PDB file of C-alpha atoms and ligand atoms in Angstrom:
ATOM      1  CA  UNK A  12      24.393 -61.184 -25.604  1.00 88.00           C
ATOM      2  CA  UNK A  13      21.494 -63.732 -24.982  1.00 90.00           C
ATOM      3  CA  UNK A  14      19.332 -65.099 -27.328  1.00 90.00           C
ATOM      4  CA  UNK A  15      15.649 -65.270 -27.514  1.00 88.00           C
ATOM      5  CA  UNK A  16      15.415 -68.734 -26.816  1.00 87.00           C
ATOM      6  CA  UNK A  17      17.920 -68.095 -23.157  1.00 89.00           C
ATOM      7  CA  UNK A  18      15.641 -65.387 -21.782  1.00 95.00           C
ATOM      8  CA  UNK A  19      14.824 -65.405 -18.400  1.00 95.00           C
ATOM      9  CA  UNK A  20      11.420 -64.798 -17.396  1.00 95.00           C
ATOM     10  CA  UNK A  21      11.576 -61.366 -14.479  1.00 97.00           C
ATOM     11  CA  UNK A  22       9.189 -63.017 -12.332  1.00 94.00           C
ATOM     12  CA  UNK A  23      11.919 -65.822 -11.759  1.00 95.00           C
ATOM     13  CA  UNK A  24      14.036 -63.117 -10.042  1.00 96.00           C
ATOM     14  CA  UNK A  25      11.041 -62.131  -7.563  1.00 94.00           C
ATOM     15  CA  UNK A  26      10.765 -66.100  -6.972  1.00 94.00           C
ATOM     16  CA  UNK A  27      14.653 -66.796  -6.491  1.00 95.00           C
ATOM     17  CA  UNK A  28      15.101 -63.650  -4.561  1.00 95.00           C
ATOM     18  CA  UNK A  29      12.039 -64.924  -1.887  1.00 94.00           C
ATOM     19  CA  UNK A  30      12.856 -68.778  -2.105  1.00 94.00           C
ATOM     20  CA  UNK A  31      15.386 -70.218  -4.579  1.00 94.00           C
ATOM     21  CA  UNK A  32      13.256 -73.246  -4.074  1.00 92.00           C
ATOM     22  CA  UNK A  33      10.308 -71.484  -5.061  1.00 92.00           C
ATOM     23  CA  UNK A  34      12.155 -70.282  -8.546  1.00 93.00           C
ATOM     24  CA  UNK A  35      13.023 -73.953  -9.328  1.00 91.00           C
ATOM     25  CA  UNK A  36       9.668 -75.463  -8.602  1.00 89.00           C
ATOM     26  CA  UNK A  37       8.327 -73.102 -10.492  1.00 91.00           C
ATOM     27  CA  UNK A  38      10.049 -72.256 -13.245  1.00 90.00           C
ATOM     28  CA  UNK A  39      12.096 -75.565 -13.810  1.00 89.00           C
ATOM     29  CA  UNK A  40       9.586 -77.789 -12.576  1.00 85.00           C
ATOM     30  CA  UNK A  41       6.441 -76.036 -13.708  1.00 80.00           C
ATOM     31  CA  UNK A  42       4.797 -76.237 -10.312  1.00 79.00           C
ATOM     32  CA  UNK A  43       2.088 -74.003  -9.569  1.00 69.00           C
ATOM     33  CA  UNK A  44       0.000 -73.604  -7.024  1.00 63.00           C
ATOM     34  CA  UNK A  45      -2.312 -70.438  -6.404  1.00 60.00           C
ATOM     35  CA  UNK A  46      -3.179 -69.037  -3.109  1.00 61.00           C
ATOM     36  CA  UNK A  47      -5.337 -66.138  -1.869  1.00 59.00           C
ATOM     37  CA  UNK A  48      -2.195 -63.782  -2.008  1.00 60.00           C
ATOM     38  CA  UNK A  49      -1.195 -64.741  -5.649  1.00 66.00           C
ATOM     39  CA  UNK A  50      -5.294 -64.941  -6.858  1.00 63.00           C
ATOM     40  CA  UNK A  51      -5.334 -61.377  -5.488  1.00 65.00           C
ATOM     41  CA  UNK A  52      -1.923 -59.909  -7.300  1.00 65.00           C
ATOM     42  CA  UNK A  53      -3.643 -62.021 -10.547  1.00 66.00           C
ATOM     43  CA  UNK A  54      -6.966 -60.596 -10.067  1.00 65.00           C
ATOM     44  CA  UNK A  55      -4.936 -57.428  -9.805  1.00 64.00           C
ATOM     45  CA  UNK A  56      -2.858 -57.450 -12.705  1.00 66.00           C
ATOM     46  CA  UNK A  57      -5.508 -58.501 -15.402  1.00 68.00           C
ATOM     47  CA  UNK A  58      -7.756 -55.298 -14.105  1.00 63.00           C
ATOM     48  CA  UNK A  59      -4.068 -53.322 -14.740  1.00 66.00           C
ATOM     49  CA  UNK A  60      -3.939 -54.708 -18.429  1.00 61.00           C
ATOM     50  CA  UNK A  61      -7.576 -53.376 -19.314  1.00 59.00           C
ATOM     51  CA  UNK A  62      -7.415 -49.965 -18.190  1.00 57.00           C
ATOM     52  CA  UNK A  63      -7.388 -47.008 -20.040  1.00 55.00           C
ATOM     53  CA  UNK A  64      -4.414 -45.700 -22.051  1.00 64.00           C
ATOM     54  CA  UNK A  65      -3.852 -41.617 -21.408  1.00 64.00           C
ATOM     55  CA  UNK A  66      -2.513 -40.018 -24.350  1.00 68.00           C
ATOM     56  CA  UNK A  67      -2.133 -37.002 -24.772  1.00 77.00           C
ATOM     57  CA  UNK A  68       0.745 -35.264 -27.769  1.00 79.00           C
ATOM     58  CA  UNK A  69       4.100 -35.313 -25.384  1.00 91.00           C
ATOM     59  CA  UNK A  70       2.307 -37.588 -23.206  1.00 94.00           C
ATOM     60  CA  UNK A  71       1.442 -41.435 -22.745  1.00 94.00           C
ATOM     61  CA  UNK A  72       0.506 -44.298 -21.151  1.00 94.00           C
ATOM     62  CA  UNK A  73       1.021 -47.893 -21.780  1.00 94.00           C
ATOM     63  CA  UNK A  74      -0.587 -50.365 -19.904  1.00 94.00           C
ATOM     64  CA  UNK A  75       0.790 -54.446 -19.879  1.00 94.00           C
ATOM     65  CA  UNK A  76       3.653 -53.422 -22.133  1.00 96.00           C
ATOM     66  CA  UNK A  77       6.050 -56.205 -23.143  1.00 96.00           C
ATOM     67  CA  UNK A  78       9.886 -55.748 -22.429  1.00 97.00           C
ATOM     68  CA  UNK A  79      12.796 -57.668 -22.846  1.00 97.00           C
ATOM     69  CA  UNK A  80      16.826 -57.235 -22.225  1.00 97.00           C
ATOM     70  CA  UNK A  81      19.348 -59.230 -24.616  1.00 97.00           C
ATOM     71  CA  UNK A  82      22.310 -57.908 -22.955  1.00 97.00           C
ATOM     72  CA  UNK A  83      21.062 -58.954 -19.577  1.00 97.00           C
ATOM     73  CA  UNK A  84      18.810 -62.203 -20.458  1.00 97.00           C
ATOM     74  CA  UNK A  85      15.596 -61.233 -19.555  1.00 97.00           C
ATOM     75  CA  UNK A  86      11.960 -60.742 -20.703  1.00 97.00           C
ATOM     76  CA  UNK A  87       8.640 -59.998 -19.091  1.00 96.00           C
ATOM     77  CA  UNK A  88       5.962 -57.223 -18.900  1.00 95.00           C
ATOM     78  CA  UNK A  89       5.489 -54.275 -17.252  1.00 96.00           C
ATOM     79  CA  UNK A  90       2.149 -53.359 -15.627  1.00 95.00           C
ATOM     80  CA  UNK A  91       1.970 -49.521 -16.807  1.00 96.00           C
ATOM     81  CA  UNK A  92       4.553 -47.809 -18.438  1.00 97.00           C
ATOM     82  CA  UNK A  93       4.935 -43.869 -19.139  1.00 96.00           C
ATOM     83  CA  UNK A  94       6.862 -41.691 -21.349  1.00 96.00           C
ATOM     84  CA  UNK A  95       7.318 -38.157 -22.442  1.00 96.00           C
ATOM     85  CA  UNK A  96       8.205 -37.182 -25.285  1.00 95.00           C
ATOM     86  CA  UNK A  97      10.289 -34.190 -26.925  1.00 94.00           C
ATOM     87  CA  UNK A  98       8.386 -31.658 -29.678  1.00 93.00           C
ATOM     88  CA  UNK A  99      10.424 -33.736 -32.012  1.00 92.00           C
ATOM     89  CA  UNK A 100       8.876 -36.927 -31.310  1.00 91.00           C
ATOM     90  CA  UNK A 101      11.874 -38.977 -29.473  1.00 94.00           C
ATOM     91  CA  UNK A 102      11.303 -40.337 -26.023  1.00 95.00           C
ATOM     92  CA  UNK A 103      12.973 -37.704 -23.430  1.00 95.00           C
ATOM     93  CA  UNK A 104      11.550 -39.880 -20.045  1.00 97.00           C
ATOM     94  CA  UNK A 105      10.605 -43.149 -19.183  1.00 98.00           C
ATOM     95  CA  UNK A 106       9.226 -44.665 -15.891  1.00 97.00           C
ATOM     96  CA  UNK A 107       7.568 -48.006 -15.343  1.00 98.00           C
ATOM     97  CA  UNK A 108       4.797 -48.024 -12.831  1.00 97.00           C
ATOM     98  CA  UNK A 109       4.153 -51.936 -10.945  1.00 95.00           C
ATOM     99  CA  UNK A 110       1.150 -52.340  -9.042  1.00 94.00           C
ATOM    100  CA  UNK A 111       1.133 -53.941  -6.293  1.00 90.00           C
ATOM    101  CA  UNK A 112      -1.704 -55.568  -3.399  1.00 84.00           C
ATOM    102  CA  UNK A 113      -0.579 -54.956   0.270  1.00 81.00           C
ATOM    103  CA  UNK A 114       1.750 -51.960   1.459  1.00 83.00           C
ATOM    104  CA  UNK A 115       5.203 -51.218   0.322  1.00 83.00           C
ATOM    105  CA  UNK A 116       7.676 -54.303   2.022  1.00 81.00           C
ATOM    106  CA  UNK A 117      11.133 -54.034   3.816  1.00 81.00           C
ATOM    107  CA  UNK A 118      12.728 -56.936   1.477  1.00 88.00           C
ATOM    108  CA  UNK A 119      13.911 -55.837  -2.170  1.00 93.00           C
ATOM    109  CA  UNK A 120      11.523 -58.374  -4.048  1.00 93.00           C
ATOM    110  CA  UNK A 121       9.342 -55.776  -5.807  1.00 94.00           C
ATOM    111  CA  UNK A 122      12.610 -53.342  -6.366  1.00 96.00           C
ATOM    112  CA  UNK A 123      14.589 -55.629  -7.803  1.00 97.00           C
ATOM    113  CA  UNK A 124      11.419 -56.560 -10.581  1.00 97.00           C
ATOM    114  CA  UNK A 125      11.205 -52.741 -11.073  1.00 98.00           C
ATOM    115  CA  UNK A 126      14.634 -52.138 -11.444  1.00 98.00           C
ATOM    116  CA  UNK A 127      14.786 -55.758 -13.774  1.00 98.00           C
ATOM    117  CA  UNK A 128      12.405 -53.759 -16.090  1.00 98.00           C
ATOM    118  CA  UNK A 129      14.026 -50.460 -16.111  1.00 98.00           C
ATOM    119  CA  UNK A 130      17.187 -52.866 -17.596  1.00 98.00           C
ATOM    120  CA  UNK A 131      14.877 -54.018 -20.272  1.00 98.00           C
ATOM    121  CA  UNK A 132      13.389 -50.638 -20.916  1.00 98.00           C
ATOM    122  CA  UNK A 133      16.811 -48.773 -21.090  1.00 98.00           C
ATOM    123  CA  UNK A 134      18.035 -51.100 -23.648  1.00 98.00           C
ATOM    124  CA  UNK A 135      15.144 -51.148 -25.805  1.00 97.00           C
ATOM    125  CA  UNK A 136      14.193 -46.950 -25.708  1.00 97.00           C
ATOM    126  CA  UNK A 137      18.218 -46.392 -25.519  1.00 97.00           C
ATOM    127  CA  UNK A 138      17.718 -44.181 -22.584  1.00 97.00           C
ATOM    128  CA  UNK A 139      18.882 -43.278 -19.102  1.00 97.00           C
ATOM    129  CA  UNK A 140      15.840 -44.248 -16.689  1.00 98.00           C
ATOM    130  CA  UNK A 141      16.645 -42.756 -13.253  1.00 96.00           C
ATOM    131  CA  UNK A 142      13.317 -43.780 -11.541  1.00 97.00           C
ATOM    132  CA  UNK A 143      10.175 -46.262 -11.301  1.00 97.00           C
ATOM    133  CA  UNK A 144       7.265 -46.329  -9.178  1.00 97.00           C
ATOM    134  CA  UNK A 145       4.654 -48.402  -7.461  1.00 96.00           C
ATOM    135  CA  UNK A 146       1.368 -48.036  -6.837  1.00 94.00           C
ATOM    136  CA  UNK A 147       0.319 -50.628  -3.453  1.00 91.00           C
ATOM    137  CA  UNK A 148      -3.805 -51.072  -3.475  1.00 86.00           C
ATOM    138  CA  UNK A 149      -3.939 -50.940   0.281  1.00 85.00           C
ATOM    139  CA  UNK A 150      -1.816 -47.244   0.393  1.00 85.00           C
ATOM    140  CA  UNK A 151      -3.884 -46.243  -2.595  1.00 86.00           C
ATOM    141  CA  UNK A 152      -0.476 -43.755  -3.837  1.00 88.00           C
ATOM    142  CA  UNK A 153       1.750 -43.787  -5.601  1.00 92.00           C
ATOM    143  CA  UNK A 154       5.444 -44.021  -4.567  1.00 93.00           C
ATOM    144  CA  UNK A 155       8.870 -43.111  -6.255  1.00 95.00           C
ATOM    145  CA  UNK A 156      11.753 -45.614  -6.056  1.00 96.00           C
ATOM    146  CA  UNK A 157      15.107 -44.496  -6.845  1.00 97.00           C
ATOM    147  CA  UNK A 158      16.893 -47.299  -9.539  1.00 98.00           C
ATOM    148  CA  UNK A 159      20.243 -46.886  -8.200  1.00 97.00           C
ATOM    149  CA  UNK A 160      23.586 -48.087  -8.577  1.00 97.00           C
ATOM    150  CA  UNK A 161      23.386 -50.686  -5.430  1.00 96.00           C
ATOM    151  CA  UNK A 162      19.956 -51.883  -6.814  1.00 97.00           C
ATOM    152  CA  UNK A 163      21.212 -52.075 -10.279  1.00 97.00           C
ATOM    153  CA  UNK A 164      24.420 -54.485  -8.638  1.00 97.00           C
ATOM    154  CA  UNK A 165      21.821 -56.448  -6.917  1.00 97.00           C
ATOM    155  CA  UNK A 166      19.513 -57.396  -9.756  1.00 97.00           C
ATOM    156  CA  UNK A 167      22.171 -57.822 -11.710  1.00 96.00           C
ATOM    157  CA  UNK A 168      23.860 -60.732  -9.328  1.00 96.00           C
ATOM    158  CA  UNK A 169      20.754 -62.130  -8.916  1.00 96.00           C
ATOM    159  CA  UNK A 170      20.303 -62.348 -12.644  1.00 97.00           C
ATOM    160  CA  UNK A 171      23.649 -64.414 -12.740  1.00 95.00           C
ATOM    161  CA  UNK A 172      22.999 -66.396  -9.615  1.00 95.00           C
ATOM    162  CA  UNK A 173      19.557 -67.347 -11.200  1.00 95.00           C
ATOM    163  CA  UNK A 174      20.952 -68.211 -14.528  1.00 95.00           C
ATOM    164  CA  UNK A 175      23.776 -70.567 -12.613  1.00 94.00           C
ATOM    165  CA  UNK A 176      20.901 -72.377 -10.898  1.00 94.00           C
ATOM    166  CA  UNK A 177      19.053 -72.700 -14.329  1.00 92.00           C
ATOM    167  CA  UNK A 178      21.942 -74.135 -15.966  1.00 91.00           C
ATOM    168  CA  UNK A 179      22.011 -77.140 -13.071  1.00 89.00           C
ATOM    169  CA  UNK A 180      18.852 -77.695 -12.906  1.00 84.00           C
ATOM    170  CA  UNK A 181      19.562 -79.352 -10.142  1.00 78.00           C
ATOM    171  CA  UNK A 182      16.528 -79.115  -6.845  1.00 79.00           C
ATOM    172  CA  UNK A 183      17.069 -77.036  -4.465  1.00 86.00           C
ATOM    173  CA  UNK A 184      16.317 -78.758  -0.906  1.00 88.00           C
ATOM    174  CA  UNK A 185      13.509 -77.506   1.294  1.00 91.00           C
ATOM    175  CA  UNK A 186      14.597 -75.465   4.425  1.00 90.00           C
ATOM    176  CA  UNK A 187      11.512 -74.637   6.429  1.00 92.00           C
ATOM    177  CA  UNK A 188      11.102 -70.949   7.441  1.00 92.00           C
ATOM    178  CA  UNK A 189       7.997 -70.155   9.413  1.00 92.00           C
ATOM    179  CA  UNK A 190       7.404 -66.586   7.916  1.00 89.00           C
ATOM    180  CA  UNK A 191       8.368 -67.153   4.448  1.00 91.00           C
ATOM    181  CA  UNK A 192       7.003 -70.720   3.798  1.00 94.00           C
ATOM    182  CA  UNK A 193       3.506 -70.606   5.925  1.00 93.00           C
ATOM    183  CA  UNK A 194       3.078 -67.768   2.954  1.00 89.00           C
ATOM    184  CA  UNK A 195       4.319 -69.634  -0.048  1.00 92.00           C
ATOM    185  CA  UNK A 196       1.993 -70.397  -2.730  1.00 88.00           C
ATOM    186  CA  UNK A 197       3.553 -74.353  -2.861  1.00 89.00           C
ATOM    187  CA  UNK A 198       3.940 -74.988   1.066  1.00 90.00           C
ATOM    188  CA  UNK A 199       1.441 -77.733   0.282  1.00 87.00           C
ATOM    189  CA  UNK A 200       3.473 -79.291  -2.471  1.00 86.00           C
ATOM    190  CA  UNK A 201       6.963 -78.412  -1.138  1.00 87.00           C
ATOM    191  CA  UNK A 202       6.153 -79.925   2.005  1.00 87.00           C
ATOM    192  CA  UNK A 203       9.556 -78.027   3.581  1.00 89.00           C
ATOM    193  CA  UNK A 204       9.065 -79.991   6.777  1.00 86.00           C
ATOM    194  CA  UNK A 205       8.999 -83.218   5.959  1.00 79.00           C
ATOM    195  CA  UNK A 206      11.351 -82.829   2.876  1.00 67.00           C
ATOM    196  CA  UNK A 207      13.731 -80.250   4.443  1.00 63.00           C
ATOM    197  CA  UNK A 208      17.307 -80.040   4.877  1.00 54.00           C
ATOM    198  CA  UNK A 209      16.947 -81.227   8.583  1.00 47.00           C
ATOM    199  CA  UNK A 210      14.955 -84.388   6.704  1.00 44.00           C
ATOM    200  CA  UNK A 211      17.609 -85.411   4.890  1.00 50.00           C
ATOM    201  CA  UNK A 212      19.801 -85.378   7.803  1.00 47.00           C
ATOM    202  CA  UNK A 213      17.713 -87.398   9.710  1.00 41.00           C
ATOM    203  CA  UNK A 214      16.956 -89.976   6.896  1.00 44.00           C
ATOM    204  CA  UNK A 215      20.658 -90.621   6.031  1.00 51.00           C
ATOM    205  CA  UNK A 216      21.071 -91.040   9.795  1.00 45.00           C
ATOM    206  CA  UNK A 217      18.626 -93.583   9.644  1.00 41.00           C
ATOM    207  CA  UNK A 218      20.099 -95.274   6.772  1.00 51.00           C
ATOM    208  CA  UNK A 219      23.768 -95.244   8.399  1.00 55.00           C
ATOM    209  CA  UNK A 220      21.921 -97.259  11.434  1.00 54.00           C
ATOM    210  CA  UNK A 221      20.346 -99.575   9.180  1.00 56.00           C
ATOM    211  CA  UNK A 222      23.448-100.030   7.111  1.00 65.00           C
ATOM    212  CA  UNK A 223      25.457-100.800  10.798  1.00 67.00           C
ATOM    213  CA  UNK A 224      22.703-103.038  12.265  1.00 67.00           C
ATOM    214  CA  UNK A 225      23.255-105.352   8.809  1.00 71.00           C
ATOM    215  CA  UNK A 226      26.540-105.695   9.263  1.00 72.00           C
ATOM    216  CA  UNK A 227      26.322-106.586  12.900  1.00 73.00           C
ATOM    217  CA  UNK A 228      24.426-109.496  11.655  1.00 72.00           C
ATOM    218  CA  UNK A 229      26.029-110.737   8.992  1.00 74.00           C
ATOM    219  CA  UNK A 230      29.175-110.866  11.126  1.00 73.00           C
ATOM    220  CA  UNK A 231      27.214-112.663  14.027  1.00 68.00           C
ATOM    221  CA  UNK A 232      25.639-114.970  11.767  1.00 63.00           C
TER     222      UNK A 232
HETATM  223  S1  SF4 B 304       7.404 -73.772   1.085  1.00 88.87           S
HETATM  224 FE1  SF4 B 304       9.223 -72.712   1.843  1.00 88.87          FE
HETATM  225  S2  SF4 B 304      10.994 -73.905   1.091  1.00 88.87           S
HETATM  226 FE2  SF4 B 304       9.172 -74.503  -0.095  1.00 88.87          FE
HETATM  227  S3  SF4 B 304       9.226 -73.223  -1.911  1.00 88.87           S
HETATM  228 FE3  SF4 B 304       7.931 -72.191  -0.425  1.00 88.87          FE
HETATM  229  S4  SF4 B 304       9.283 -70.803   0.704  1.00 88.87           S
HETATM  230 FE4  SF4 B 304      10.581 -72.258  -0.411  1.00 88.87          FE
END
């Protein structure tokens, strides 16, 4: 079991799984830089937060509800959560809802922070939740996402791979990828070209010269 204090924001999974760089800059090194993509998701979730609650007697809604998982080490929010409820009062269903800008994506970024919450959720309501769904602005539905077993093993990993990181706290070098990085939030302050991998390489070539070419002279001198 974790303790308040270890708790790992979900957002830091969505970062690690997209760039593990990202997640350390971030989270580790409080970076932050906001572009047009993240301003919109922003813009997006603070309109989520003041909407309406639904109620109705076996029915409700609850927007920007706070969650949190001991057992797994994690803590965030979820954008819209709903529940039914028995005539006896106990919660029978849960699903969260996460809104989203854009269309639905082929990587597991947004799954993996839905199924991350449906961890928290099942621990705190003490229930089975089989499903979650998202609602993307530019598809204007809604759609259902299966939280299963595969999903569950791959959140889960990533939960321990991004704790392992954590406890290093070591920087994680720069390798420059055209489709993720030209889309990154920090490509200005992570500078992946010039501070790469293939950088490095070249640098401690450099040095390895330079250290040679001293030598040379001292011995001819
Ligand atoms: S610019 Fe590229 S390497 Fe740097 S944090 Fe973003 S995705 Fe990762």
């Amino acid at each position: 079991m974790y303790t308040e204090d270890d708790l790992l924001q979900i957002s830091a999974l969505q970062h690690a799984l997209f760039c593990e760089r990202q997640y350390v800059l971030i989270h580790l090194e409080q970076v932050w830089e906001e572009n047009s993509f993240t301003a919109e998701g922003r813009v997006l979730h603070e309109r989520v937060d003041t909407v309406h609650r639904e109620s109705r007697r076996l029915f409700k809604q609850e927007y920007g509800m706070a969650v949190r998982s001991l057992q797994f080490g994690l803590v965030g929010k979820c954008d819209l959560v709903e529940l039914w409820y028995t005539k006896d009062g106990n919660v029978e269903k849960i699903s969260p809802v996460e809104f989203k800008r854009g269309r639905k994506k082929a990587d597991d970024i947004d799954r993996v922070q839905l199924c991350a919450q449906v961890l928290c959720l099942e621990e705190m309501f003490g229930i089975t939740i089989e499903n979650g769904q998202f609602y993307y602005l530019q598809e204007r539905r809604r759609t259902n996402e299966v939280i299963d077993t595969p999903l569950r093993e791959k959140t889960i990993m990533l939960i321990e791979r991004v704790m392992e990181i954590c406890e290093k706290g070591e920087t994680i070098a720069a390798i420059y990828k055209k489709r993720k990085c030209d889309n990154c939030s920090l490509l200005d302050l992570c500078m992946p070209k010039t501070t790469g991998a293939g950088y490095k390489q070249v640098d401690r070539f450099i040095k390895s010269q330079l250290r040679i070419a001293e030598k040379n002279n001292a011995e001819t001198s």
